[in-house]
Coordinates of C-alpha atoms in Angstrom, one line a residue:
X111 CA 5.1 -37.3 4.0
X112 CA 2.6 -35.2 5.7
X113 CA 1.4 -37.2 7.8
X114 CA 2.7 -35.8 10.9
X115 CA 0.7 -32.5 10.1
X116 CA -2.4 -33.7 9.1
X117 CA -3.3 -36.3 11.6
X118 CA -3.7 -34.3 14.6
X119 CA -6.6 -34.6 16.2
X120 CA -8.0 -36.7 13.1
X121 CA -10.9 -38.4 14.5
X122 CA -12.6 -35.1 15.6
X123 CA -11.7 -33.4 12.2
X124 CA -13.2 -36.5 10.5
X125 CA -16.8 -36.2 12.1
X126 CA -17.1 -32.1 11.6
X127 CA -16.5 -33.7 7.5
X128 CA -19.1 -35.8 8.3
X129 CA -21.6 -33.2 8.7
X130 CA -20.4 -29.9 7.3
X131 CA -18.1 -31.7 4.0
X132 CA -19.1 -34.7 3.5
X133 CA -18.7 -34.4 -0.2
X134 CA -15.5 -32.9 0.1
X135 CA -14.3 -35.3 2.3
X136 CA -14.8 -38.0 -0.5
X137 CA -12.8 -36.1 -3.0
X138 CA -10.5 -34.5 -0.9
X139 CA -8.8 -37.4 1.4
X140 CA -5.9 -39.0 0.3
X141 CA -4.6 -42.6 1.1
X142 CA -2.0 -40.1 4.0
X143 CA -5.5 -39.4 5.6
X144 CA -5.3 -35.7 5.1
X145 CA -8.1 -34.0 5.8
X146 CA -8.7 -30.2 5.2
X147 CA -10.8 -27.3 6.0
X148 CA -12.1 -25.4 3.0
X149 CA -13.8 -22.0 2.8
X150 CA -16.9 -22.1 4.7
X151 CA -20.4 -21.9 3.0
X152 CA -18.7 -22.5 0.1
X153 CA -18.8 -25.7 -2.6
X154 CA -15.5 -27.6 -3.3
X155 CA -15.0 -25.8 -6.8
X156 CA -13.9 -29.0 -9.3
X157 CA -14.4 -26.8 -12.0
X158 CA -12.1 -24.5 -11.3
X159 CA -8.7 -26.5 -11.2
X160 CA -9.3 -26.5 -15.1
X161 CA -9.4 -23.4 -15.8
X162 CA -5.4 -22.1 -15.8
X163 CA -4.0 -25.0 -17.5
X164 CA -7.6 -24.6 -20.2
X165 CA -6.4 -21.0 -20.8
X166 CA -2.8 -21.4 -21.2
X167 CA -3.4 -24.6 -24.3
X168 CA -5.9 -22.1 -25.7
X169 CA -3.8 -19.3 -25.9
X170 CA -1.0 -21.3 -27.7
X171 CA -2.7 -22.2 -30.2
X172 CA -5.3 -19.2 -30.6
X173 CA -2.3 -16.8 -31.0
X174 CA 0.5 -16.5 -33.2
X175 CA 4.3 -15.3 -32.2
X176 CA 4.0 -17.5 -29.5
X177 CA 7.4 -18.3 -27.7
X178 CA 9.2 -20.8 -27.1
X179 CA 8.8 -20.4 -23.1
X180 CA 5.2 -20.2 -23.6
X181 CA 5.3 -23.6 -25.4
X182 CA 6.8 -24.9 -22.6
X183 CA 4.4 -23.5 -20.1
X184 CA 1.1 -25.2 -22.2
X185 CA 3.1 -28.1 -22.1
X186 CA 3.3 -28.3 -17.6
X187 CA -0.1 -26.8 -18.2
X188 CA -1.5 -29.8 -19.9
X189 CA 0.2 -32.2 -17.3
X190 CA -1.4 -30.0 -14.0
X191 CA -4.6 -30.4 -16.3
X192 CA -4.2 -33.9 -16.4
X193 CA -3.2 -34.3 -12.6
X194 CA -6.5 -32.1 -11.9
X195 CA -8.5 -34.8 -14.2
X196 CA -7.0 -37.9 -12.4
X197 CA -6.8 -36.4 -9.1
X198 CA -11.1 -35.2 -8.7
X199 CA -12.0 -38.4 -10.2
X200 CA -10.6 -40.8 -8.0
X201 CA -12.4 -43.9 -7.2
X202 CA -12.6 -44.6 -3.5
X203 CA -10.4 -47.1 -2.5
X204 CA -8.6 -47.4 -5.7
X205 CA -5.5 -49.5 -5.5
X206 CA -4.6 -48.4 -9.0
X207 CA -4.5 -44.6 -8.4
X208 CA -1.1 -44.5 -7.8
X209 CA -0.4 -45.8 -11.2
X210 CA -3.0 -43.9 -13.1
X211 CA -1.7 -40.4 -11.0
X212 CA 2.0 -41.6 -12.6
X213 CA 0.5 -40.8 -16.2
X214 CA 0.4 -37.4 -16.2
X215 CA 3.7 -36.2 -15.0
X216 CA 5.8 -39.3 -17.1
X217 CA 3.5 -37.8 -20.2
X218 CA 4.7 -34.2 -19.1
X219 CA 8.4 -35.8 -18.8
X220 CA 8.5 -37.1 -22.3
X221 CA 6.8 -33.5 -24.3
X222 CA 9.1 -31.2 -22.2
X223 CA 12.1 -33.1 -23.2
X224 CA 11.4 -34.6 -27.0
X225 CA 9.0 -31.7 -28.2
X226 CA 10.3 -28.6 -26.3
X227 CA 13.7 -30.1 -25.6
X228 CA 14.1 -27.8 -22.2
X229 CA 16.8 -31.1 -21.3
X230 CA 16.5 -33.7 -19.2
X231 CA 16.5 -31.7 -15.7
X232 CA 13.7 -29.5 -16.3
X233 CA 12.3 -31.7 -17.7
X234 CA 12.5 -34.1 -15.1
X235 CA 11.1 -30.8 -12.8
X236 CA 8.3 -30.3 -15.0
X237 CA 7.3 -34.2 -14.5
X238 CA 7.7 -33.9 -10.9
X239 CA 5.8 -30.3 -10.4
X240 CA 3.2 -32.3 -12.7
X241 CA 2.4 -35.1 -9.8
X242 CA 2.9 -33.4 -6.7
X243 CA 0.6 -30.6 -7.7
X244 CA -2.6 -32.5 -6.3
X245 CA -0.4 -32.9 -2.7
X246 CA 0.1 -29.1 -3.3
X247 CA -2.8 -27.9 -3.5
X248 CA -3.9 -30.2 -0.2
X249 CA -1.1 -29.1 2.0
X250 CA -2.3 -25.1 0.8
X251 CA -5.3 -25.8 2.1
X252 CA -4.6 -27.0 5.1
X253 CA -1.9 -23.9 5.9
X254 CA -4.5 -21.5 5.2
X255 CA -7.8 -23.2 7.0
X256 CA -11.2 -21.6 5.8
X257 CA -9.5 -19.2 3.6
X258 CA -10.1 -21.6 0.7
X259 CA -12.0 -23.4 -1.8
X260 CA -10.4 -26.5 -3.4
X261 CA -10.4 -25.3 -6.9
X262 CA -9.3 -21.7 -5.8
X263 CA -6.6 -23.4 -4.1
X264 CA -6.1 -25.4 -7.5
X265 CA -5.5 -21.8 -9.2
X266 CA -3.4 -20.2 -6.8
X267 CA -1.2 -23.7 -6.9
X268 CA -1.0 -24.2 -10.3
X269 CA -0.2 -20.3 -10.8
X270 CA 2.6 -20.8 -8.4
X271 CA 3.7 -23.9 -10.2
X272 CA 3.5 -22.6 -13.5
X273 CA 5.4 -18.9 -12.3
X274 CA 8.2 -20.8 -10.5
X275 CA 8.9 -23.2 -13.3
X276 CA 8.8 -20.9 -16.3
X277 CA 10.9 -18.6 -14.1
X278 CA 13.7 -20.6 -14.1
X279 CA 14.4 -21.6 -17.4
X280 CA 13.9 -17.5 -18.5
X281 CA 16.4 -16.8 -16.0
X282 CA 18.6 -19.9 -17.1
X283 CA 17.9 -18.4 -21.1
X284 CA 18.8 -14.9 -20.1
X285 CA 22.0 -15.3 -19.1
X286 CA 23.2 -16.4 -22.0
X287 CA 20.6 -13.8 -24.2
X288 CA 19.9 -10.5 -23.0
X289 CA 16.5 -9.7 -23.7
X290 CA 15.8 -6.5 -25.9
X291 CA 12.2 -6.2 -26.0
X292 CA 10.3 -3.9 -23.3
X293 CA 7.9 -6.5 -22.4
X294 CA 11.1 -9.3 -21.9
X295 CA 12.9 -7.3 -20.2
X296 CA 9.7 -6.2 -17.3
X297 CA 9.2 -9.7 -17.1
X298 CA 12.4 -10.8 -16.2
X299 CA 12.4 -7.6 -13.3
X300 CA 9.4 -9.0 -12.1
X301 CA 10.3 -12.4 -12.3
X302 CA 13.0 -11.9 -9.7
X303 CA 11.5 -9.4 -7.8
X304 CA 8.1 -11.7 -7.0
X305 CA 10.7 -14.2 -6.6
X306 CA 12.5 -12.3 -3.4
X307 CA 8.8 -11.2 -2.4
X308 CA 7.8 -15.2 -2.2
X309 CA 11.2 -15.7 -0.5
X310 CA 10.3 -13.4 2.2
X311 CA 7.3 -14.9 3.0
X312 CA 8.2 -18.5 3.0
X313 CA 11.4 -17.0 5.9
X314 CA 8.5 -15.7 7.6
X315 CA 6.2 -18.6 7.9
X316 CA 9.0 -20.7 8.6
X317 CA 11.2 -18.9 11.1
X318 CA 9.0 -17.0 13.9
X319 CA 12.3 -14.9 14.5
X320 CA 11.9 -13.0 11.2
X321 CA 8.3 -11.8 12.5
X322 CA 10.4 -9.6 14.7
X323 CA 10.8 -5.9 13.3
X324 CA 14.9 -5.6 12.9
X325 CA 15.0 -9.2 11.7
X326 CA 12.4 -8.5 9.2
X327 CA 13.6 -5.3 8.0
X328 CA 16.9 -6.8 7.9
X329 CA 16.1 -9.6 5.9
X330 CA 14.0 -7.0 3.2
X331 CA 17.7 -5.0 2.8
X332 CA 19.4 -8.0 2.6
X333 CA 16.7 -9.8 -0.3
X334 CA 16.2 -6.6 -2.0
X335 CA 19.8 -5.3 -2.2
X336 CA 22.0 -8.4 -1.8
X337 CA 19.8 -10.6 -4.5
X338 CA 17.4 -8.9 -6.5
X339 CA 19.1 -5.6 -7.6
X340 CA 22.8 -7.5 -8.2
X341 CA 21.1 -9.9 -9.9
X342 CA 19.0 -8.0 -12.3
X343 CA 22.1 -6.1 -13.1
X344 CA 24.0 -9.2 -14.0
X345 CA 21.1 -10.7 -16.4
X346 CA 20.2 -7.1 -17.6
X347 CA 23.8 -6.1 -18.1
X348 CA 22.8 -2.5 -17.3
X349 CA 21.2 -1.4 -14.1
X350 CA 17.3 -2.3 -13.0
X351 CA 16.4 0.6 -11.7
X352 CA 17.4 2.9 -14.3
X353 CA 15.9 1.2 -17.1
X354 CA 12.4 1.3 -14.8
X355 CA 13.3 5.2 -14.2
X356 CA 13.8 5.7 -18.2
X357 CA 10.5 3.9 -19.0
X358 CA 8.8 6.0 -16.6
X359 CA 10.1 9.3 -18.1
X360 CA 10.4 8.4 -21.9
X361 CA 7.5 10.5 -23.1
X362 CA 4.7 12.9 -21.5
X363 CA 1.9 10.9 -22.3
X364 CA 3.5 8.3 -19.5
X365 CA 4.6 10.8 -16.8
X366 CA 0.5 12.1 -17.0
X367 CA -0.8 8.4 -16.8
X368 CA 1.7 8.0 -13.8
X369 CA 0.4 11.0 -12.6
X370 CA -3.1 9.9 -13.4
X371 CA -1.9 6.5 -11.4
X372 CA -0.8 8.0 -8.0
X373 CA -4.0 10.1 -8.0
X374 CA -6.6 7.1 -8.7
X375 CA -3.9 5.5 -5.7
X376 CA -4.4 8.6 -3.4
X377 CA -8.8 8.4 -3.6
X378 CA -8.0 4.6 -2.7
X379 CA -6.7 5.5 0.4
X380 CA -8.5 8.3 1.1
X381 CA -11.7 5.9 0.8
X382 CA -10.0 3.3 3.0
X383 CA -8.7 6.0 5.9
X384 CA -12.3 7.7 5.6
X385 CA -13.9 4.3 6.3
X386 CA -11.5 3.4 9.7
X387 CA -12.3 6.7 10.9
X388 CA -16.0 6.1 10.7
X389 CA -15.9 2.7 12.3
X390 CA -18.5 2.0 9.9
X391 CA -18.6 -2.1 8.0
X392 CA -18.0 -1.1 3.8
X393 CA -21.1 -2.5 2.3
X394 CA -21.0 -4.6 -0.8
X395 CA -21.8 -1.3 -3.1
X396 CA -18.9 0.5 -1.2
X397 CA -16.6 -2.2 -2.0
X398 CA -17.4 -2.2 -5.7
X399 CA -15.9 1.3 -6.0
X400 CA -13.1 -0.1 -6.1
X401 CA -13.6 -1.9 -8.9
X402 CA -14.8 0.5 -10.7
X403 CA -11.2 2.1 -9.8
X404 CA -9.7 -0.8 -11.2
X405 CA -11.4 -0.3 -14.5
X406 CA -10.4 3.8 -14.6
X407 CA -6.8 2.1 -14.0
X408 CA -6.7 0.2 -16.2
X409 CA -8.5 1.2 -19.1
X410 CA -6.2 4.1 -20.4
X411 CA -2.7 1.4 -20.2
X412 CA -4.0 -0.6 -22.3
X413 CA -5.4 1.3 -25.1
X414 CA -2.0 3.1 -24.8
X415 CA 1.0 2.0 -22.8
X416 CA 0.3 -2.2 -22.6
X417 CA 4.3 -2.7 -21.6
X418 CA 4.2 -0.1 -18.6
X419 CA 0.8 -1.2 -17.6
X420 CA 2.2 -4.6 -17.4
X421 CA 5.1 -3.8 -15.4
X422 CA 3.2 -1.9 -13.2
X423 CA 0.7 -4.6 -12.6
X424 CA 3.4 -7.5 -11.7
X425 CA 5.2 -4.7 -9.1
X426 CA 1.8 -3.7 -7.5
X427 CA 1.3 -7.5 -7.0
X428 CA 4.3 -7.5 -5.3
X429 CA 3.7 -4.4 -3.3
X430 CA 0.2 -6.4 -2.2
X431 CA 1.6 -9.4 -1.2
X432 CA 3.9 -7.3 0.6
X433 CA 1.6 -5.7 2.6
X434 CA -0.6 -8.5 3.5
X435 CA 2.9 -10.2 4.9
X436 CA 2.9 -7.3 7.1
X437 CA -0.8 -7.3 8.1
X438 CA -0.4 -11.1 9.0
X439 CA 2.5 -10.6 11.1
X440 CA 1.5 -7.4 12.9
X441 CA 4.3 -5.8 11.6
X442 CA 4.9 -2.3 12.4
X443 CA 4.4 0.3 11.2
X444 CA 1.6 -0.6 9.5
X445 CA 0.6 -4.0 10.4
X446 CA -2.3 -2.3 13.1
X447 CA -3.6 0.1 10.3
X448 CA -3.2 -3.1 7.5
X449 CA -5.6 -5.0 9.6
X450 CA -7.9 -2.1 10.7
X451 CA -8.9 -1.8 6.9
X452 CA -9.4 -5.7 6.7
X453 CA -11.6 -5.5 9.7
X454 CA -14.1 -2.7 7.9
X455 CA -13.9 -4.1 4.5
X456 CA -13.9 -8.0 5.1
X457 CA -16.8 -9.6 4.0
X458 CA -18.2 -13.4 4.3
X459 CA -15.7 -14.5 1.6
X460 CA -13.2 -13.2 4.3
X461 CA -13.6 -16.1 6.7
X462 CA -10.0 -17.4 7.4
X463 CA -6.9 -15.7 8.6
X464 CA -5.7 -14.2 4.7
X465 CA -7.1 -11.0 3.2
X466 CA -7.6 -12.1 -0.4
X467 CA -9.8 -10.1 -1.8
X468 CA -7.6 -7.2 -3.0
X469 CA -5.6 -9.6 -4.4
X470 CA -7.7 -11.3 -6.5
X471 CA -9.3 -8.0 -7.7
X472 CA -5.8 -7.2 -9.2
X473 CA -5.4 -10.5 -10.6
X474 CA -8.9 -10.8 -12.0
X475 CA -7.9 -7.3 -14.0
X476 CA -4.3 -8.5 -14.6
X477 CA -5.1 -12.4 -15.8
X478 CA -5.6 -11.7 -19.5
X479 CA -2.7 -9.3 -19.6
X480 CA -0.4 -12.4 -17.9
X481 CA -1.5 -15.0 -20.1
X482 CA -2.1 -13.3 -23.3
X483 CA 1.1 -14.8 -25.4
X484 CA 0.4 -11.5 -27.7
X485 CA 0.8 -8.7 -25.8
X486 CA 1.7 -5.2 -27.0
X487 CA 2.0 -6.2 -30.2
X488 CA 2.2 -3.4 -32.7
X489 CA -0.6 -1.1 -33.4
X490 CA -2.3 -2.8 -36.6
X491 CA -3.1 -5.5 -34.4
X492 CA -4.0 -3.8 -31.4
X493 CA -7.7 -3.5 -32.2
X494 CA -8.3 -7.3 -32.1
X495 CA -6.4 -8.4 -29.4
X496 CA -7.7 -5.7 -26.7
X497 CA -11.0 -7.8 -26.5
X498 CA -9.5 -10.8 -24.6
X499 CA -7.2 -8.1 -23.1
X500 CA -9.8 -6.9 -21.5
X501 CA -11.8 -9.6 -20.2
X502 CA -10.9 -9.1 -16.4
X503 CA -12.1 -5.4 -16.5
X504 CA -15.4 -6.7 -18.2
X505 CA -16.1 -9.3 -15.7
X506 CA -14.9 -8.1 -12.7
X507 CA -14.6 -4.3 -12.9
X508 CA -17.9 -3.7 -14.7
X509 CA -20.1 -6.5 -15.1
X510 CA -19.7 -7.8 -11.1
X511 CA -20.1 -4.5 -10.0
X512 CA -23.0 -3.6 -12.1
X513 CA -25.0 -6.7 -11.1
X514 CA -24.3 -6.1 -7.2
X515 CA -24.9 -2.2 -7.6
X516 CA -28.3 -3.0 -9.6
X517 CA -29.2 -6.0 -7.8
X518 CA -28.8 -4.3 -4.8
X519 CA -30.9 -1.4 -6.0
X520 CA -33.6 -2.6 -8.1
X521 CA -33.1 -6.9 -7.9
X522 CA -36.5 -8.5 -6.9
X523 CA -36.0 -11.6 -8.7
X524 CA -33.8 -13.8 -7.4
X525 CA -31.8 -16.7 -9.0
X526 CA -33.0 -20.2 -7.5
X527 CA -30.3 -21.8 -4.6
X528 CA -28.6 -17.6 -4.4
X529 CA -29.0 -14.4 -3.0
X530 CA -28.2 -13.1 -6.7
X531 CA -31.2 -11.5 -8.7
X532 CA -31.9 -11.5 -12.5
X533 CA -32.4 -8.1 -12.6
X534 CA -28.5 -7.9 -11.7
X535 CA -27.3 -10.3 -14.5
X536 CA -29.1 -9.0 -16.8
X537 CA -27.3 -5.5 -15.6
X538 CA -24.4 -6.9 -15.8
X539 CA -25.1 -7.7 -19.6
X540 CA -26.0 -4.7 -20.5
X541 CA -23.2 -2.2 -18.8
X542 CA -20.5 -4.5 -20.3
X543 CA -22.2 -4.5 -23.8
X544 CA -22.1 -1.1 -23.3
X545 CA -18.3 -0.8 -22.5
X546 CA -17.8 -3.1 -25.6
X547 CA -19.7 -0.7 -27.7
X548 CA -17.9 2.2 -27.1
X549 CA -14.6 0.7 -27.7
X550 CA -15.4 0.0 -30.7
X551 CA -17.2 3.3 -31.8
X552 CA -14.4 5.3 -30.4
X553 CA -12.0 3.0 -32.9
X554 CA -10.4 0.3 -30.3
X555 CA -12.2 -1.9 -31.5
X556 CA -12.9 -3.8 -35.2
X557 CA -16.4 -3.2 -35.9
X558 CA -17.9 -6.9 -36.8
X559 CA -20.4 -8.5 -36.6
X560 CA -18.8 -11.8 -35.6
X561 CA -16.8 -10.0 -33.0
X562 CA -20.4 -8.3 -31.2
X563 CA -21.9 -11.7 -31.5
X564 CA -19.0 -13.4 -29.5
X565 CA -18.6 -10.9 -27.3
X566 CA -22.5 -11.3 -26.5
X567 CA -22.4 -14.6 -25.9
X568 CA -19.0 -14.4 -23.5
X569 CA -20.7 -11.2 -21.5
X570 CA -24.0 -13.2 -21.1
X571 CA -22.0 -16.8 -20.3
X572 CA -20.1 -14.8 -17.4
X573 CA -22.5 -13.3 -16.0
X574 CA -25.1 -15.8 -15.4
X575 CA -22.1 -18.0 -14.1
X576 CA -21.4 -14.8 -12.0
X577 CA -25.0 -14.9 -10.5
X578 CA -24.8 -18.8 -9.9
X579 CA -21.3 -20.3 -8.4
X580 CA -20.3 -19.7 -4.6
X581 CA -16.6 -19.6 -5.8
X582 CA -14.4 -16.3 -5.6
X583 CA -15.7 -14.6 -9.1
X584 CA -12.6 -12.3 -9.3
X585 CA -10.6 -15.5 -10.5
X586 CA -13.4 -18.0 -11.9
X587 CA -15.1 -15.4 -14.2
X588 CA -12.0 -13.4 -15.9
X589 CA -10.6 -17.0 -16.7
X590 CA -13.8 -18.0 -18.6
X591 CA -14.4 -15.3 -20.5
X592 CA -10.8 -14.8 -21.7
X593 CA -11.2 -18.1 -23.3
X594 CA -14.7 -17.2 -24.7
X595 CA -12.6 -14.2 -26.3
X596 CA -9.4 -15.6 -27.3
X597 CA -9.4 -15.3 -31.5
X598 CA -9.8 -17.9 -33.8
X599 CA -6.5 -20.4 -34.4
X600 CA -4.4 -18.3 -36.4
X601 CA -6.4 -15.9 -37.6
X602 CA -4.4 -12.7 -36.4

């Protein structure tokens, strides 16, 4: 199927595996000969293709009021999990792989359609999506050369997987049901609006023409106002934007966390502007500030406005993606100013053509608040679900910066086969325990002993993962703690 792209200059690509992924080489290539070219400096990353699929099962049954959608989702989940399985531990050579890849997605097939009872054409989808998930994640790797690990590219395939398919049987669902709730309703805006932002992007990649300023601009109108507003109207019976505007304004406490918002946004650019002006390479304890920005973001929306912090997240992931569409293209205005602020902030996880990081630092933050089938429940049970809430501000916001900050500073000691120190992790421990600690004496919090214990255990697991894998820790680490913190099986 691929074959055509893959196999240029195969023989030379072959012998660079040879020497530089040789181990990758063997898990990697396919009986199409596909060979790809991973992050550099970087392992493969197995263990991260579990991780999404791990989360999602977890969550379902760790939490109660789960719906029905997110039934369906752990059910895909558990086929991409078994497609991971079969797909990493393929013999060499095997003439039965073919079969064995087939049991996955026929096993996905016959839950989506008996147990969740989705019908036969999504169902059929969700066995489909199921197998071609390992080809996926190849032919991502491949489009974006060096930018990649194999299990990052796992995570970023399976999320895409798992957003497009749940997407449309919401959609499907709500134009029959209008949804009522706050946190249904911001879901389905930003269901169609990352949908149009994806849209865009693929028209770009594929069709040079719309790299061009008036078609691109063009084509933004045209997705934004032809499809996404008119069609948010028709499944919203009641207008997008004004339902946004009316959740923005519906109390003071949320115009002065907006307010709040826009200035943590304005010291974000003033930081980036002040760096291009001084020419100057951020260093890795410059770069952290922004994490600790992240956290100061974050923090306040969920303790008090978890619906509008989730909105917000899904439309500044949008906004993102946007931009880095415009930075890849060269797009003006801003693609030349876009791609000065890569230049003095990339680092050596930076080596292909994509600017990722920023990305994953808001989906490090925003994870737990995507997956959590619980969120902004109603106050009596705020306390215990705000832990695994917050487990991509604990790893990434405070415990990665604290160990670079500290390791930087005081680290003497380093971890054997990394640059990482134990006086970092242990840093890193401590500032989260710390974060954890006030929670709970300021009443966020249940103070228990079983809960301190856990959460012990999850900051100290994290962190000494943080100090040891090569992989991108703004994905890898929020995933594993969540499910270190998820509750108990129905015990909430």
């Amino acid at each position: 199927m691929y074959k055509h792209t893959y196999m240029k200059n195969t023989s030379l690509r072959g012998k660079e595996m040879q020497v530089d992924f040789g181990l990758l080489r063997i898990i990697l290539e396919t009986d199409l000969g596909i060979y790809c070219r991973p992050k550099p400096g970087a392992s493969v990353g197995i263990w991260m293709s579990f991780l999404l699929p791990a989360a999602i099962i977890l969550s379902t049954y760790s939490c109660h009021n789960v719906t029905e959608l997110y039934k369906t989702a752990a059910t895909l989940s558990l086929g991409l999990l078994g497609t991971s399985v079969v797909f990493v531990t393929k013999p060499c050579n095997c003439k039965m792989y073919e079969y064995v890849l087939t049991i996955p997605p026929v096993f996905t097939y016959m839950l989506l359609y008996f147990y969740n009872g989705i019908g036969v054409w999504f169902s059929i989808a969700g066995g489909f999506a199921s197998y071609s998930c390992s080809e996926a994640v190849i032919l991502l790797l491949d489009v974006t050369p060096k930018c990649l690990t194999y299990g990052e590219a796992s995570v970023l395939t399976q999320s895409l997987i798992l957003f497009l398919f749940t997407t449309a049987i919401n959609l499907v669902n709500t134009l029959h049901t209008v949804p009522m709730q706050c946190v249904d309703t911001a879901t389905v805006i930003l269901q169609v609006g990352l949908f149009g932002v994806l849209l865009i992007c693929a028209a770009a990649y594929m069709f040079p023409n719309f790299r061009k300023p008036m078609p691109f601009y063009a084509l933004t109108l045209a997705m934004v106002f032809g499809f996404v507003v008119p069609f948010l109207h028709i499944l919203l019976q009641a207008s997008p934007v004004l339902w946004i505007l009316q959740l923005l304004v519906a109390n003071m406490p949320r115009i002065w966390l907006v307010i709040y918002w826009v200035v943590c946004s304005g010291l974000a650019v003033l930081a980036v502007n002040v760096q291009i002006q001084g020419q100057q390479q951020a260093s890795t304890v410059i770069r952290k500030y922004f994490h600790i920005l992240a956290v100061a973001v974050f923090i306040p929306g969920l303790i008090r406005e978890c619906c509008f912090l989730y909105l917000a997240s899904g439309v500044v992931l949008a906004l993102i993606t946007a931009l880095e569409l415009l930075r890849v293209i060269r797009m003006p205005p801003l693609g030349e100013v876009l791609q000065a602020g890569f230049t003095v902030y990339a680092d050596e996880k930076d080596a292909g053509t994509l600017a990722l990081t920023p990305i994953y630092l808001l989906a490090g933050c925003s994870l737990p608040l995507w997956l959590y089938p619980s969120i902004c429940l109603e106050e009596i049970y705020a306390g215990q679900h705000l832990l695994p809430l917050m487990s991509g501000l604990l790893t990434v916001g405070i415990g990665d910066t604290a160990a670079s900050v500290f390791g930087t500073w005081i680290g003497k000691t380093k971890w054997e086969g990394t640059k990482k120190t134990k006086e970092g992790t242990f840093a890193s421990i401590i500032c989260q325990m710390i974060l954890i600690l006030m929670l709970v004496y300021l009443g966020h919090m249940p103070c228990s002993g079983v809960v301190l214990i856990r959460s012990l255990f999850a900051v100290t697991v994290t962190s000494v993962l943080e100090a040891k894998t090569d992989q991108v820790d703004n994905l890898a680490l929020p995933l594993v703690m969540y499910m270190l913190l998820l509750p108990f099986p129905r015990t909430i």
